[in-house]
Coordinates of C-alpha atoms in Angstrom, one line a residue:
M110 CA 69.8 91.8 145.3
N111 CA 68.9 92.9 141.9
I112 CA 70.5 95.7 139.7
H113 CA 67.2 97.8 140.2
D114 CA 67.8 97.7 143.8
L115 CA 71.0 99.4 143.8
K116 CA 71.4 103.1 145.1
G117 CA 74.2 105.5 145.5
A118 CA 75.6 106.2 149.0
E119 CA 74.0 108.9 151.1
G120 CA 75.4 112.1 149.7
A121 CA 76.7 110.8 147.0
K122 CA 74.4 112.4 144.2
T123 CA 74.2 116.1 144.2
A124 CA 71.9 118.4 142.3
S125 CA 73.7 120.9 140.0
K126 CA 73.8 124.6 141.2
R127 CA 71.3 126.6 139.0
V128 CA 72.5 130.1 138.6
G129 CA 71.1 133.3 137.4
R130 CA 67.4 132.1 138.5
G131 CA 66.2 135.2 140.5
I132 CA 67.5 136.9 143.6
G133 CA 65.3 134.4 145.9
S134 CA 67.5 131.6 144.8
G135 CA 70.9 133.0 146.2
T136 CA 72.8 132.6 143.2
G137 CA 70.7 135.2 141.1
K138 CA 71.9 138.6 139.6
T139 CA 75.6 138.3 139.1
S140 CA 75.2 134.1 138.8
T141 CA 78.2 133.9 141.2
R142 CA 80.7 135.7 139.4
G143 CA 81.1 138.5 141.5
H144 CA 80.9 142.4 140.5
K145 CA 82.8 143.4 137.4
G146 CA 86.3 142.3 136.6
Q147 CA 87.6 139.5 133.7
W148 CA 86.1 136.8 134.8
A149 CA 82.7 138.5 135.2
R150 CA 82.6 139.4 131.3
S151 CA 81.0 136.8 128.6
G152 CA 83.9 134.8 127.2
G153 CA 86.1 136.3 130.0
G154 CA 89.0 134.8 131.5
V155 CA 92.8 133.9 130.5
R156 CA 93.7 130.9 128.4
P157 CA 95.0 127.4 130.2
N158 CA 98.6 127.8 131.2
F159 CA 98.6 131.8 131.4
E160 CA 100.6 132.8 134.3
G161 CA 100.0 136.5 134.6
G162 CA 102.5 137.5 131.8
Q163 CA 105.4 135.7 133.8
M164 CA 106.8 132.9 131.6
P165 CA 104.9 130.0 131.7
L166 CA 106.4 126.6 133.4
T167 CA 106.0 124.9 130.0
R168 CA 108.4 127.2 128.5
R169 CA 110.7 127.6 131.3
I170 CA 111.6 123.8 131.4
P171 CA 114.0 122.9 128.6
K172 CA 112.5 120.4 126.0
K173 CA 114.2 117.1 126.4
G174 CA 114.4 113.7 124.2
F175 CA 114.1 113.3 120.7
N176 CA 111.9 110.8 118.6
N177 CA 113.0 110.8 114.9
K178 CA 109.8 109.2 113.7
R179 CA 110.5 110.4 110.0
F180 CA 113.5 108.5 109.5
A181 CA 112.7 105.2 111.7
H182 CA 112.9 101.9 110.1
V183 CA 109.7 100.0 110.6
Y184 CA 109.7 96.2 110.5
N185 CA 107.2 93.6 111.0
I186 CA 107.9 92.0 114.0
V187 CA 107.5 88.4 114.3
N188 CA 108.6 85.6 117.0
V189 CA 110.3 82.3 116.1
E190 CA 107.2 80.4 117.8
V191 CA 105.0 81.9 114.6
F192 CA 106.8 78.9 112.6
N193 CA 105.2 76.2 114.1
R194 CA 102.1 76.6 112.1
F195 CA 104.0 75.8 109.0
E196 CA 104.9 72.0 107.7
D197 CA 108.4 70.9 108.0
G198 CA 110.5 71.8 105.2
A199 CA 108.6 74.8 104.3
V200 CA 110.4 78.1 103.2
V201 CA 108.3 80.9 105.0
G202 CA 108.9 84.7 104.3
I203 CA 106.6 87.6 104.4
D204 CA 104.1 86.6 101.7
Q205 CA 103.6 83.0 103.3
L206 CA 103.0 84.8 106.5
V207 CA 100.3 87.4 105.0
A208 CA 98.5 84.5 103.5
A209 CA 98.3 82.7 106.7
G210 CA 96.9 85.9 108.3
I211 CA 99.8 86.5 110.9
I212 CA 100.5 89.6 109.3
K213 CA 97.8 92.1 108.3
V214 CA 99.8 95.1 106.9
V215 CA 103.3 94.8 105.3
E216 CA 105.6 97.4 106.5
P217 CA 108.3 99.0 104.3
Y218 CA 111.4 97.6 105.7
G219 CA 109.9 94.2 105.6
L220 CA 110.2 91.8 108.2
K221 CA 112.3 91.1 111.4
V222 CA 112.2 87.7 113.4
L223 CA 112.9 88.0 117.4
G224 CA 113.6 84.8 119.6
D225 CA 110.9 84.6 121.8
G226 CA 109.2 81.3 122.4
T227 CA 110.2 77.7 121.2
L228 CA 110.4 76.1 117.6
E229 CA 109.8 72.7 117.1
K230 CA 109.6 72.7 113.1
K231 CA 112.5 72.5 110.5
V232 CA 111.6 75.7 108.5
T233 CA 114.0 78.1 106.3
V234 CA 112.8 81.4 107.2
Q235 CA 113.5 84.3 105.1
A236 CA 113.4 88.0 106.2
Q237 CA 115.7 91.5 106.2
K238 CA 116.4 91.2 110.2
F239 CA 117.2 88.4 112.6
T240 CA 118.2 88.5 116.5
G241 CA 120.9 86.6 117.5
S242 CA 118.3 84.3 119.7
A243 CA 116.0 83.7 116.8
V244 CA 118.9 82.5 114.4
E245 CA 120.4 80.2 117.1
K246 CA 116.6 78.8 117.5
I247 CA 115.9 78.6 114.1
E248 CA 119.2 76.4 113.4
K249 CA 118.9 74.4 116.6
A250 CA 115.5 73.2 115.2
G251 CA 117.3 72.0 111.7
G252 CA 116.0 75.0 109.7
K253 CA 117.9 78.0 108.0
A254 CA 117.7 82.0 108.6
E255 CA 118.3 83.6 105.2
V256 CA 118.5 87.3 105.2
V257 CA 116.8 88.9 102.3
D258 CA 117.3 92.1 101.0

């Protein structure tokens, strides 16, 4: 079997209905729109979610939740396993991560180090924030976690 042998299932492909092509077609004259009325007119009908004048469902249900993006603290997030790329005794900050191509865009609140993965290298990590597990893994490997402002 080749790609040019493939065909759709029987009845899967149906021709689109051509309306307004004369009375002999069965869909001429009013073109399946019925006689007169809002829906028969050009540009007729109502907007989506219009419910005939009653209060729409989207306005009846209360708003829930709050996402304060305007004041959010956005960090570059990195896991401790990333620091295995550097040599033992290296001092690694956000500048070194950018130079290594690990971080593309520096976020306004700096670097946050998470504790996912394992760390075998003895490195000094300089960041704005650390999780508890990240500090634990860095110090267990013989390095230091320095909080920078």
